[in-house]
Coordinates of C-alpha atoms (C1' of nucleotides) in Angstrom, one line a residue:
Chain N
X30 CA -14.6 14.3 0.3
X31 CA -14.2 14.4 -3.6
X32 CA -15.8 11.6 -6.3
X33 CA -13.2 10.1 -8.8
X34 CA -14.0 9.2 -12.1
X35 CA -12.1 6.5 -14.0
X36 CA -9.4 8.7 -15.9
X37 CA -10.0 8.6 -19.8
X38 CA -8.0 6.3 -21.5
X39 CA -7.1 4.2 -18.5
X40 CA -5.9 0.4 -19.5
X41 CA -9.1 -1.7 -19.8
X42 CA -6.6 -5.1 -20.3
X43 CA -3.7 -6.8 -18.3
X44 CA -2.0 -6.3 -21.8
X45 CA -2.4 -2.7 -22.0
X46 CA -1.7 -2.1 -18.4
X47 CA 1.4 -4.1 -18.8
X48 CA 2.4 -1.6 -21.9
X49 CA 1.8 1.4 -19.5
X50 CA 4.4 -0.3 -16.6
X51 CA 6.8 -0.9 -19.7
X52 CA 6.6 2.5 -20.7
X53 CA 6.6 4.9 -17.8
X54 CA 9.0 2.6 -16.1
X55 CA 11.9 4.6 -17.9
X56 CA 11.1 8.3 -16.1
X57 CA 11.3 6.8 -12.3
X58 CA 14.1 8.6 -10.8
X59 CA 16.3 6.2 -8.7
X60 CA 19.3 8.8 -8.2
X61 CA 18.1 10.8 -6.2
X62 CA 18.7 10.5 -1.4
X63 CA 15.0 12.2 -0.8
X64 CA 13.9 14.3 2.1
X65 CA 15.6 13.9 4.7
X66 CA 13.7 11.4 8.0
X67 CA 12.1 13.5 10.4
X68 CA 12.2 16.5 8.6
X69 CA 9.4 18.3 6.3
X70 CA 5.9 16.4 5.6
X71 CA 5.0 12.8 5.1
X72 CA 2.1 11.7 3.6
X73 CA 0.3 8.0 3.7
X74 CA -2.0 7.0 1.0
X75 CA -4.3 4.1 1.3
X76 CA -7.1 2.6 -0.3
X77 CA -10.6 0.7 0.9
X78 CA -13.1 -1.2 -1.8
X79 CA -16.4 -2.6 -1.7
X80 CA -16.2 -4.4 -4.6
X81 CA -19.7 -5.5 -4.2
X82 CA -20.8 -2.1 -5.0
X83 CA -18.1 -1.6 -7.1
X84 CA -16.7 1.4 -5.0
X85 CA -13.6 2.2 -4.0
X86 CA -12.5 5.2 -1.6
X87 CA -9.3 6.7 -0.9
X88 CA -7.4 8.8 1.7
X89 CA -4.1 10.6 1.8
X90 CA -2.8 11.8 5.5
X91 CA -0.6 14.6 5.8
X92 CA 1.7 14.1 8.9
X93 CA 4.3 16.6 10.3
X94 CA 7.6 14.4 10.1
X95 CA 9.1 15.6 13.3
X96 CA 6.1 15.2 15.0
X97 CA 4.1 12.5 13.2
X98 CA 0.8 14.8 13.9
X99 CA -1.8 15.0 11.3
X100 CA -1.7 18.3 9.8
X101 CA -4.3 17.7 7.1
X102 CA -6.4 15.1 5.7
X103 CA -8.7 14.7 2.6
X104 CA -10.5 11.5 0.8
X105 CA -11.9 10.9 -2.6
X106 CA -15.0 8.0 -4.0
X107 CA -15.5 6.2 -6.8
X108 CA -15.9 3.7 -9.1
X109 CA -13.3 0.6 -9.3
X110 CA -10.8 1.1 -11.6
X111 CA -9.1 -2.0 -12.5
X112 CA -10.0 -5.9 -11.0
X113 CA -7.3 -6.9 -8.8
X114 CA -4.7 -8.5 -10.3
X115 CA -0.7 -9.4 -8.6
X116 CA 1.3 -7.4 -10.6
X117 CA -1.6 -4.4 -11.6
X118 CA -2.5 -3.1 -8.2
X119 CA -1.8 0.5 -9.1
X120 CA -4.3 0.2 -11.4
X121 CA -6.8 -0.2 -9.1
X122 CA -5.8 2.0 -6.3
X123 CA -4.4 5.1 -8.0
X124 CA -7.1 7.1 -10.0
X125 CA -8.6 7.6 -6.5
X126 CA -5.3 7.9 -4.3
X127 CA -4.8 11.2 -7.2
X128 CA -7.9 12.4 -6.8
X129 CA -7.1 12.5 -2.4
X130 CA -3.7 13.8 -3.3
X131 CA -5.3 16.8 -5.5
X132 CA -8.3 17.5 -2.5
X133 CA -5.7 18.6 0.3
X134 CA -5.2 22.1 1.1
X135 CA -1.3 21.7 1.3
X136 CA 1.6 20.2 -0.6
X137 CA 2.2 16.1 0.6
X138 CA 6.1 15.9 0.5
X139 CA 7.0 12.6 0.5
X140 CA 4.3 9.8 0.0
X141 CA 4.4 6.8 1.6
X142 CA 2.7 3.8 -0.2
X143 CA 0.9 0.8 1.3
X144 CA 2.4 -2.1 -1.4
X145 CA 5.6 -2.0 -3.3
X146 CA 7.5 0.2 -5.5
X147 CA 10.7 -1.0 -7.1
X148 CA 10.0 -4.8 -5.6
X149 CA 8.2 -5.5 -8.5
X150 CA 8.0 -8.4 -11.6
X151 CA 8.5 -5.1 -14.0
X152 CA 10.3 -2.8 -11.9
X153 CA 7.7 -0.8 -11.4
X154 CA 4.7 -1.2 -8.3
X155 CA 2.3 1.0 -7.2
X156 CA 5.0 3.4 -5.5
X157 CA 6.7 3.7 -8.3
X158 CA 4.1 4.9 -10.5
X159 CA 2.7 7.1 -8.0
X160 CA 5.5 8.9 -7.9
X161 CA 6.4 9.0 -11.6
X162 CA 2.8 10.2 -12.1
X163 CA 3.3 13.1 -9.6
X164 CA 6.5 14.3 -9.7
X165 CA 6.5 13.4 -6.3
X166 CA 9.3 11.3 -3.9
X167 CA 7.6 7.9 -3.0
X168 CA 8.5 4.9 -1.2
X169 CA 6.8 2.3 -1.1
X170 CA 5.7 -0.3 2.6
X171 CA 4.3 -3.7 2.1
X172 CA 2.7 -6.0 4.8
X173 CA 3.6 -9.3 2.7
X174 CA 7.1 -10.7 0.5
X175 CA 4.8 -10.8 -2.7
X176 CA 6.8 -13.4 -4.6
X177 CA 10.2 -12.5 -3.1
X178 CA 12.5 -13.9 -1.0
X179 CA 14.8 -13.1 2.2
X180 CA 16.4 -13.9 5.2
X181 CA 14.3 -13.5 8.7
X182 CA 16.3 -10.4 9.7
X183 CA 17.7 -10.3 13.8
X184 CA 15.2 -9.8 15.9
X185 CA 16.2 -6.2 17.0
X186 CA 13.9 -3.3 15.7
X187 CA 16.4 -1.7 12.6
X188 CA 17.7 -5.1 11.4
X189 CA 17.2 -6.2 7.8
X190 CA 18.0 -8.2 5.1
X191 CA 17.9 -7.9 1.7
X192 CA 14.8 -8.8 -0.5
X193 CA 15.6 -10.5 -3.5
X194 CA 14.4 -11.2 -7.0
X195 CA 16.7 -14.1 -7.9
X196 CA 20.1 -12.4 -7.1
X197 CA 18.3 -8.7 -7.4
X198 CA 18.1 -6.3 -4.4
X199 CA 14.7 -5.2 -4.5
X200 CA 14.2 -3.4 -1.4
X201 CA 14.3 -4.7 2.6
X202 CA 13.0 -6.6 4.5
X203 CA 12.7 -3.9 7.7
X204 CA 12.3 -4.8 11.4
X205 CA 10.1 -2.2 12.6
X206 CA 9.6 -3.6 16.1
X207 CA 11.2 -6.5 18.0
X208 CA 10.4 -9.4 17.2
X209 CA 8.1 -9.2 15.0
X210 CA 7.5 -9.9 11.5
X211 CA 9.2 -7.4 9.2
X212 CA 7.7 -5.1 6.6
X213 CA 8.7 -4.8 3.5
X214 CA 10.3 -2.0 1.8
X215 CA 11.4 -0.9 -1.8
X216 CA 11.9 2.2 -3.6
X217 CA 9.1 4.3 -5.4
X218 CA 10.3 7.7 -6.9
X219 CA 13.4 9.8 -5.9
X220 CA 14.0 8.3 -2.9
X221 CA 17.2 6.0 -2.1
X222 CA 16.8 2.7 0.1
X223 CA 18.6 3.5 2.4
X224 CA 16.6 6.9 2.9
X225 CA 13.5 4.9 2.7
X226 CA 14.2 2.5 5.5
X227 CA 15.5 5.4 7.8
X228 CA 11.9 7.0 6.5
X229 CA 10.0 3.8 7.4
X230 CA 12.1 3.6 11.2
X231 CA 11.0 7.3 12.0
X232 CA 7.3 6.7 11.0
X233 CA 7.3 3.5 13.4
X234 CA 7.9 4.6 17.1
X235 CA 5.2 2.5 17.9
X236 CA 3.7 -0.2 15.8
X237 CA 5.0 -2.3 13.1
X238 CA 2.4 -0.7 10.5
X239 CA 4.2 3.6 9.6
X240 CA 1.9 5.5 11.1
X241 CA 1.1 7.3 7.9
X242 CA -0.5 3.8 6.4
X243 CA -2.2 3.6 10.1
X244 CA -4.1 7.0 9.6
X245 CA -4.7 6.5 6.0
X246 CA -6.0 3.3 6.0
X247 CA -8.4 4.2 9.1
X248 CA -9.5 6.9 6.9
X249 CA -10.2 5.7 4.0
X250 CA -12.1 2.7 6.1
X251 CA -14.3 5.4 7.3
X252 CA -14.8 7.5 4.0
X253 CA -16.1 3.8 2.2
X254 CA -18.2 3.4 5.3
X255 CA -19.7 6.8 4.7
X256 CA -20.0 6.1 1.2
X257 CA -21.7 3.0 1.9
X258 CA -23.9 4.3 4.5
X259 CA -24.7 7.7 2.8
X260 CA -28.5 9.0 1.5
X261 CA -27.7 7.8 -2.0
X262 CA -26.6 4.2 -0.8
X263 CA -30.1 4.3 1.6
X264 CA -32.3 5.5 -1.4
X265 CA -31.4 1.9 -3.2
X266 CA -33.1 0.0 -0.5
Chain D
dG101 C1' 0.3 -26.8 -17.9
dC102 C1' -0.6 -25.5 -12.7
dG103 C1' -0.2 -22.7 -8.7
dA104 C1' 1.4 -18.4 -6.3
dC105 C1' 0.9 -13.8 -6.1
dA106 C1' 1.4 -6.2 -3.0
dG107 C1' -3.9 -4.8 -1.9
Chain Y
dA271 C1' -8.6 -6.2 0.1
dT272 C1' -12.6 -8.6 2.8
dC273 C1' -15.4 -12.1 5.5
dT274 C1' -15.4 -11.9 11.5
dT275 C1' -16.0 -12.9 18.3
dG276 C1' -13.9 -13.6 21.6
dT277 C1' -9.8 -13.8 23.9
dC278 C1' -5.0 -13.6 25.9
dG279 C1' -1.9 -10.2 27.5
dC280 C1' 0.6 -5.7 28.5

DNA sequence: GCGACAG
DNA sequence: ATCTTGTCGC
């Protein structure tokens, strides 16, 4: 596990975090299919806070695409970044998603997010920045519509609808599992929608939830747990 | 102006 | 995100 420190010149106001989406908005690469599903390695990133404590820990799981067996893990800890605000959560998660990105031993292919990418009131969500930050394909898989709209999809796993922004495709609303609620996906980096749904369908044979966000958010539960629980936390009381 | 709002 | 036990069901 590594420790994150607030990157220097990170936005300290919703204005100047705003004036970051505007500007690196421009470099995200939406031309491009991506990996192909089932092939390669996928990588979930996740994030855990104890805002109490004002800590924040991350994880990144490395899964074998074909095989969705972890191949390599690795977590990072450290101060909150950013408050949380609709709009700014990359703010707040991605100093320490970065820092678990740089601590594994192997390269992460594509990354799969836990929150949106291109569904965003600027164009440009946490996947989306992620990815423009990295150089790496992202996509991004939300649990909620955030402020958008769509149509309850058929109740078959692999239905979808469209999620909308006014008239504006977004991303999907994805049936992962019969009859269940969907999940929501959009576009990060260098990935195409369609790509990303087929993406989101071979990482969930099982549960609604791809089972890179499964791993990654169980780890980074732990690492905050750990960090919560550790000698230095002990000394305090 | 007020409320809603990924995690 | 996080606060939180048991409980119904495959």
């Amino acid at each position: 596990m590594t420790t994150v420190d607030i990157p220097a010149g990170w936005p300290a106001t919703e204005e100047q975090a705003r004036a970051v989406q505007d500007e690196l908005r421009a470099k995200t690469v939406l031309d491009e299919p991506g990996p192909p599903p089932g092939t390669g390695r996928v990588t979930g990133v996740d994030v855990a806070y104890d805002d109490e404590r004002d800590i924040v820990a991350a994880a990144a799981v490395v899964l074998d695409a074909a095989t969705l067996e972890v191949v390599a893990e690795a977590t990072a800890v450290g101060r909150v970044s950013f408050p949380y605000v609709p709009g700014l959560l990359a703010f707040r998660e991605i100093p320490a998603v970065l820092a678990a990105l740089d601590a594994l031993p192997c390269p992460p292919g594509l990354v799969v997010c836990d929150g949106y990418g291109r569904a965003h009131p600027r164009r440009f969500g946490l996947a989306s920045h992620l990815g423009v930050l990295t150089g790496l394909p992202t996509l991004g898989v939300a649990k909620n519509p955030f402020t958008f709209t769509y149509d309850d999809p058929e109740a078959r796993r692999g239905a979808w609808t469209p999620l909308l922004a006014g008239p504006e495709e977004v991303g999907r609303a994805l049936r992962t599992r019969a009859g269940v609620k969907p999940v929501f996906v959009s576009v990060g980096h260098r990935v195409s929608l369609d790509n990303a749904c087929a993406h989101t369908l071979a990482l969930t044979p099982a549960y609604r939830l791809p089972e890179t966000t499964r791993r990654a958010d169980a780890l980074c539960r732990r690492a905050l747990r750990a960090a919560t629980t550790g000698p230095e936390v002990r000394e305090a009381y």
